Tab-separated table of C-alpha atoms and ligand atoms in Angstrom:
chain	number	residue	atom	x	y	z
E	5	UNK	CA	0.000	0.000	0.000
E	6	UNK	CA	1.262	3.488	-0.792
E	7	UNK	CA	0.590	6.777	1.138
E	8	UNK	CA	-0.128	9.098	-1.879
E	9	UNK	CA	0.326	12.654	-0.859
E	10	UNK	CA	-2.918	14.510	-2.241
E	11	UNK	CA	-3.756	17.426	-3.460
E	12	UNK	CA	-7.029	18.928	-3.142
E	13	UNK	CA	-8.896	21.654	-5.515
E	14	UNK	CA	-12.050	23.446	-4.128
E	15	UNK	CA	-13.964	26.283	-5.000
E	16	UNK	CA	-16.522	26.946	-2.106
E	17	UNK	CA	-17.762	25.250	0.961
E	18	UNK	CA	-15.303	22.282	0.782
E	19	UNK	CA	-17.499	19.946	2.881
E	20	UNK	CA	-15.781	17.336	0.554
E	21	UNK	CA	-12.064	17.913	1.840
E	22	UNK	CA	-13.717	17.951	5.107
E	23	UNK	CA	-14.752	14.103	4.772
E	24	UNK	CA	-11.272	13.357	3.407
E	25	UNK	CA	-9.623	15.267	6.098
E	26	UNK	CA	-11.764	13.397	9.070
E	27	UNK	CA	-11.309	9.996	7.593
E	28	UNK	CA	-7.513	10.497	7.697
E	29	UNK	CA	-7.706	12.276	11.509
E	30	UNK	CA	-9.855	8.481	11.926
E	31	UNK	CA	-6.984	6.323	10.610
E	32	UNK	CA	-10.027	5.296	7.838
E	33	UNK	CA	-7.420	6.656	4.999
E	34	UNK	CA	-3.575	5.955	5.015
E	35	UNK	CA	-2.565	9.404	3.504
E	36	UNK	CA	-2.043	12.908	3.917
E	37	UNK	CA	-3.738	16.372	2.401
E	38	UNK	CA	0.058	17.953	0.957
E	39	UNK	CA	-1.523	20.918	-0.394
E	40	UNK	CA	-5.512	22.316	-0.807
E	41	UNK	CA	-5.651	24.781	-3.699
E	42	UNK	CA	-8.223	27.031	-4.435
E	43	UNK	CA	-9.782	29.210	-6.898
E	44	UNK	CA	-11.411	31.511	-5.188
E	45	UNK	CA	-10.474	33.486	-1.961
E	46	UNK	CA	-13.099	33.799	-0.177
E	47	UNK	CA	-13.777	29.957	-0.473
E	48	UNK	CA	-15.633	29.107	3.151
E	49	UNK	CA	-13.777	25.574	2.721
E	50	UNK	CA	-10.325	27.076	3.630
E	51	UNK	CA	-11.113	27.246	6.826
E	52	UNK	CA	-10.419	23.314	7.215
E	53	UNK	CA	-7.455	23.788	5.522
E	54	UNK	CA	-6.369	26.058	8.549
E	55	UNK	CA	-8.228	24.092	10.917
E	56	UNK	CA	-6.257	21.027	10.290
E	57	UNK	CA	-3.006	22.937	9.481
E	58	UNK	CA	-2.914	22.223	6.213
E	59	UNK	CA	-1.008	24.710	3.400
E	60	UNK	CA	-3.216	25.924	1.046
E	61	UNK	CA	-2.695	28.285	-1.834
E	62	UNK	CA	-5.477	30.215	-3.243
E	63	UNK	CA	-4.554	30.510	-7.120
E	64	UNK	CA	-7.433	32.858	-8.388
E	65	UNK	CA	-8.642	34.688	-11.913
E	66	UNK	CA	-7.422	38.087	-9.924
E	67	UNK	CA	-4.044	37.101	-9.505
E	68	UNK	CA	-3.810	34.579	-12.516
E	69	UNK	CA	-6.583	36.198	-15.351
E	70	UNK	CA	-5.294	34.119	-18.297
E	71	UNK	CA	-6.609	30.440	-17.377
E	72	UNK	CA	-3.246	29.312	-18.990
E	73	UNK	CA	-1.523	30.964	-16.582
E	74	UNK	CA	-3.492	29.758	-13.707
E	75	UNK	CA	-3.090	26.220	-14.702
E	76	UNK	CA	0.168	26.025	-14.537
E	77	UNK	CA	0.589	27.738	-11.407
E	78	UNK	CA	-1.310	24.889	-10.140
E	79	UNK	CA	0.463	22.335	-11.657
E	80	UNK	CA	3.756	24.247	-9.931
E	81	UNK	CA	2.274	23.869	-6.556
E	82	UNK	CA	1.019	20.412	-7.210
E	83	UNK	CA	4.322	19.710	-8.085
E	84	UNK	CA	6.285	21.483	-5.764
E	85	UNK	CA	4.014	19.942	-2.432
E	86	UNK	CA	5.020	16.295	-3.840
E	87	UNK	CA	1.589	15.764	-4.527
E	88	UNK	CA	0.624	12.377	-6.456
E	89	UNK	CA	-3.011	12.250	-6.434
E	90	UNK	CA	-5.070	15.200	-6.973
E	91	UNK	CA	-8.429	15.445	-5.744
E	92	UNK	CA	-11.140	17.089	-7.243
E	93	UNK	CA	-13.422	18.359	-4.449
E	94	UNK	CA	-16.244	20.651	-5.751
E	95	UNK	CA	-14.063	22.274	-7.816
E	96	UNK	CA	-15.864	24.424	-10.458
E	97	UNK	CA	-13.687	24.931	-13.341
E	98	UNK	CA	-12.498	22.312	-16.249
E	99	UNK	CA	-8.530	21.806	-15.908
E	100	UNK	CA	-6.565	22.571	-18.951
E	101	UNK	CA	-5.069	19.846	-21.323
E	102	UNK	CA	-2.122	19.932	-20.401
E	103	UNK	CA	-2.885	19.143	-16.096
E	104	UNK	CA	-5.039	17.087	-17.202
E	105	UNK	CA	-2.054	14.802	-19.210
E	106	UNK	CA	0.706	15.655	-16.294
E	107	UNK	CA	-1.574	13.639	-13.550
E	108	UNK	CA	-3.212	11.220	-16.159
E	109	UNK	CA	-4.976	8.518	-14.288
E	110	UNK	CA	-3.764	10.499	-10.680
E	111	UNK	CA	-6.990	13.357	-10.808
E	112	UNK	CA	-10.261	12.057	-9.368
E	113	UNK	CA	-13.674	14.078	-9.545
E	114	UNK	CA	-16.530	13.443	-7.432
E	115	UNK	CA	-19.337	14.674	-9.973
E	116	UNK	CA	-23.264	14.621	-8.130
E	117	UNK	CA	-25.165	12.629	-10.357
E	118	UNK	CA	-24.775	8.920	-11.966
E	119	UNK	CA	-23.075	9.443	-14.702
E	120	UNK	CA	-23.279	10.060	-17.877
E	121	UNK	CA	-26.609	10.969	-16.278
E	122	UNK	CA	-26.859	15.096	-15.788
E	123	UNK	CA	-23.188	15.326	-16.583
E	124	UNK	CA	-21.584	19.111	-17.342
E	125	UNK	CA	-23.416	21.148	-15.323
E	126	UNK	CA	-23.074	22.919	-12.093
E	127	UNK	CA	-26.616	22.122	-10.898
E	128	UNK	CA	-27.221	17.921	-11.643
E	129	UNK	CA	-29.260	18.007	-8.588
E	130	UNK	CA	-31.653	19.893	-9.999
E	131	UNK	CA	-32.176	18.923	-13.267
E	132	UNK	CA	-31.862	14.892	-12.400
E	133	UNK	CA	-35.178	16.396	-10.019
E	134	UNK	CA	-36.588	18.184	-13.063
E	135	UNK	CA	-35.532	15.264	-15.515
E	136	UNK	CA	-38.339	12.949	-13.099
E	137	UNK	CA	-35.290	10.089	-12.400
E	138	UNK	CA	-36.429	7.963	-9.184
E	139	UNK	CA	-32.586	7.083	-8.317
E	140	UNK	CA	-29.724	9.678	-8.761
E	141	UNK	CA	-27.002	9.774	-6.908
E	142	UNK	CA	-22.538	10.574	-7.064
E	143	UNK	CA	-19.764	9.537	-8.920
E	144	UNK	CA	-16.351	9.280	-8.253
E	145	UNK	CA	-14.294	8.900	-12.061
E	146	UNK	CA	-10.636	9.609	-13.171
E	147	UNK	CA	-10.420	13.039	-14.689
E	148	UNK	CA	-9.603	12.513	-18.360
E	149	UNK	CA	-10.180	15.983	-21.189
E	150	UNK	CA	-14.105	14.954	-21.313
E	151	UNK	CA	-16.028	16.904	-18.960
E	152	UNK	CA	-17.369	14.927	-16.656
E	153	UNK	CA	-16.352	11.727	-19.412
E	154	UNK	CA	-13.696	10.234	-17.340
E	155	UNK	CA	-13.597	6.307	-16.183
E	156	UNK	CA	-15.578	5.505	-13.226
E	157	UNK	CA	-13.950	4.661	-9.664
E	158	UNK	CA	-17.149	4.329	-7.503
E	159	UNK	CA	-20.810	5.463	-7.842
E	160	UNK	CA	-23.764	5.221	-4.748
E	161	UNK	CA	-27.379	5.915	-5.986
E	162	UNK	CA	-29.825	7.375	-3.559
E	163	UNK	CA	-33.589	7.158	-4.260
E	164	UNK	CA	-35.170	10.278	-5.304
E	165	UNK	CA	-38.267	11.162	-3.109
E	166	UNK	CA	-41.737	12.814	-3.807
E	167	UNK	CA	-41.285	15.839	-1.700
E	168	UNK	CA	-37.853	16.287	-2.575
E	169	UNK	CA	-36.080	19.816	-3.767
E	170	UNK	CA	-33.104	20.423	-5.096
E	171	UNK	CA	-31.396	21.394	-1.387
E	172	UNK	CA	-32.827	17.791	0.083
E	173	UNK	CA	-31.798	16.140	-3.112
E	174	UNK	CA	-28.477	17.318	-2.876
E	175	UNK	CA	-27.613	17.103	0.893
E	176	UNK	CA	-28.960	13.011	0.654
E	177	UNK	CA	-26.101	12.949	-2.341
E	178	UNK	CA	-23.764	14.899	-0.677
E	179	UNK	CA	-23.435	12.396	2.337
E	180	UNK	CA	-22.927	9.656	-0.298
E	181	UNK	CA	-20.118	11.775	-2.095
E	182	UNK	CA	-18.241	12.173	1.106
E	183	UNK	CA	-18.612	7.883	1.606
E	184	UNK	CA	-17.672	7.278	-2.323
E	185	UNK	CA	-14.287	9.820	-2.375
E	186	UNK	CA	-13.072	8.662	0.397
E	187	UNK	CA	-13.313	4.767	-0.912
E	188	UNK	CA	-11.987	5.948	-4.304
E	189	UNK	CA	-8.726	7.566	-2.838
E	190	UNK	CA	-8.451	4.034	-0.266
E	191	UNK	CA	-8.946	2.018	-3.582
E	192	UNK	CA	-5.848	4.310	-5.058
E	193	UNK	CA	-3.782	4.113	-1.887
E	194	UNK	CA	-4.270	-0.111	-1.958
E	195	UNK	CA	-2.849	-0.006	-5.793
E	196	UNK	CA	-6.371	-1.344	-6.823
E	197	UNK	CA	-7.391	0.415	-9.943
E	198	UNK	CA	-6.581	-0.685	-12.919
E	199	UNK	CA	-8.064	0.958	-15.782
E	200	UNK	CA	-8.717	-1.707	-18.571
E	201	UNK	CA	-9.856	0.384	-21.469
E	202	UNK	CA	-12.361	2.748	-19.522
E	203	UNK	CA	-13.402	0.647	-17.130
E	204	UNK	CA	-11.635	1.015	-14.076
E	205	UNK	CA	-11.370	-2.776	-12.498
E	206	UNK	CA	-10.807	-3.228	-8.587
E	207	UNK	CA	-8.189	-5.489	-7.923
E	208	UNK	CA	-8.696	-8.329	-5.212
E	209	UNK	CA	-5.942	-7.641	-2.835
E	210	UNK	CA	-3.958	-11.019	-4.020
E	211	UNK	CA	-4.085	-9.680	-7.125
E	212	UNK	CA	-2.717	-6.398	-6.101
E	213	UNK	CA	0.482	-8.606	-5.388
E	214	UNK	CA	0.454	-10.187	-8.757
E	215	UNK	CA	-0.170	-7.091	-11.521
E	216	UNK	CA	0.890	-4.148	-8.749
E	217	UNK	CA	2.793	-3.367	-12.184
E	218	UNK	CA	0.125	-2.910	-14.195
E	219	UNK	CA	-2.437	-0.483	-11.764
E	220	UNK	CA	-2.822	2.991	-12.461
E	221	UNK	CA	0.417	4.111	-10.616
P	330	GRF	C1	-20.521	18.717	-4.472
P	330	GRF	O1	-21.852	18.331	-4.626
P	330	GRF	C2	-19.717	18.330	-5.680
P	330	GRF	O2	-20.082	17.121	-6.221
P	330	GRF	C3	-20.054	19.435	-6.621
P	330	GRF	O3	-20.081	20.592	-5.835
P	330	GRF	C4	-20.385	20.224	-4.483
P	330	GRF	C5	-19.267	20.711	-3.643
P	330	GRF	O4	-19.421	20.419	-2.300
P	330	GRF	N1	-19.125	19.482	-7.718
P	330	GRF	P1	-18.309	20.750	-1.237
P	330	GRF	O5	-17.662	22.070	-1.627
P	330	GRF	O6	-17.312	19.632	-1.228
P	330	GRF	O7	-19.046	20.869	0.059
């Protein structure tokens, strides 16, 4: 098993790192947050960055306005904080090409619908509720240059209710996001994934020992 140092993106409340953060403080996740980046200042999930003393950078369209630019400054703190797996944790914008290639099959997404259900949108909670599906839920994929297109880790479906609205909708998905992300990165950290075409295949742990070689890294 490896201890991947990870590096997490966020754009607002960051309950996401949150869930990582706790299930490492629990011993639930052998690993450790290196670096949490983040596009916007004022982004309320900081704050568990600080609480839990962990360096964060905020890389931002004031300070970087070309997204070029910005990109690779990220990919410069990535790299500098030794980071191997990068985490995407409600992080709103789509990463450039060339990121995207430099951590091929080392950036996960957690995305809040089934996908390809509701995928490329900001707001899948709502329209899986406007769409009329009776089971939605999160999914946890590799980030490859398809929005939203990458292959999938882990998914959890929740059942979609009659007096649902968006807000309940979301906050049943949101609990299952924080449970899926945090099996993802423990499936990474075991050497499990092994992406065979774009399926991802989890490896028993025998056979971890026997193709270790061929896994994702
Ligand atoms: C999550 O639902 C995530 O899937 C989506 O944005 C939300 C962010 O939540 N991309 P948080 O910032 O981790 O609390």
């Amino acid at each position: 098993m490896s201890r991947p140092r990870l590096g997490v993106l966020i754009s607002g409340r960051g309950s996401n790192l949150l869930a990582i953060l706790e299930a490492i403080d629990r011993r639930e996740l052998r690993t450790e947050v290196a670096l949490v980046i983040s596009n916007r200042p004022q982004a309320p999930g900081l704050c568990h960055a600080r609480a839990y003393h962990v360096p964060f950078h905020v890389i931002d369209r004031a300070s970087y306005p070309s997204r070029a630019d910005r990109h690779c400054a990220i990919r410069q703190a990535l790299d500098a904080a030794g980071v191997e797996l990068v985490i995407c944790a409600g992080w709103d914008e789509v990463l450039l090409p060339s990121l995207v290639a430099a951590y091929a099959g080392r950036i996960l997404n957690v995305h809040p619908s089934l996908l390809p259900a509701f995928a490329g949108g900001l707001h899948a909670q709502a329209d899986a509720l406007a769409y009329g599906v009776k089971v939605s839920g999160c999914t946890v994929h590799f980030m490859t240059d398809q929005v939203d297109g990458g292959p999938i880790v882990v998914q959890r479906a929740v059942p979609v209710l009659e007096d649902d609205t968006p807000e309940t909708l979301a906050a049943r998905i949101l609990a299952e996001e924080h449970q899926a992300l945090a099996e993802a990165i423990r499936l990474y950290a075991l050497g499990s994934l092994c992406l065979d075409g774009r399926r991802v295949r989890i490896l028993a742990e025998r056979q971890v020992a026997s193709v270790g070689s061929q896994s994702t890294h």
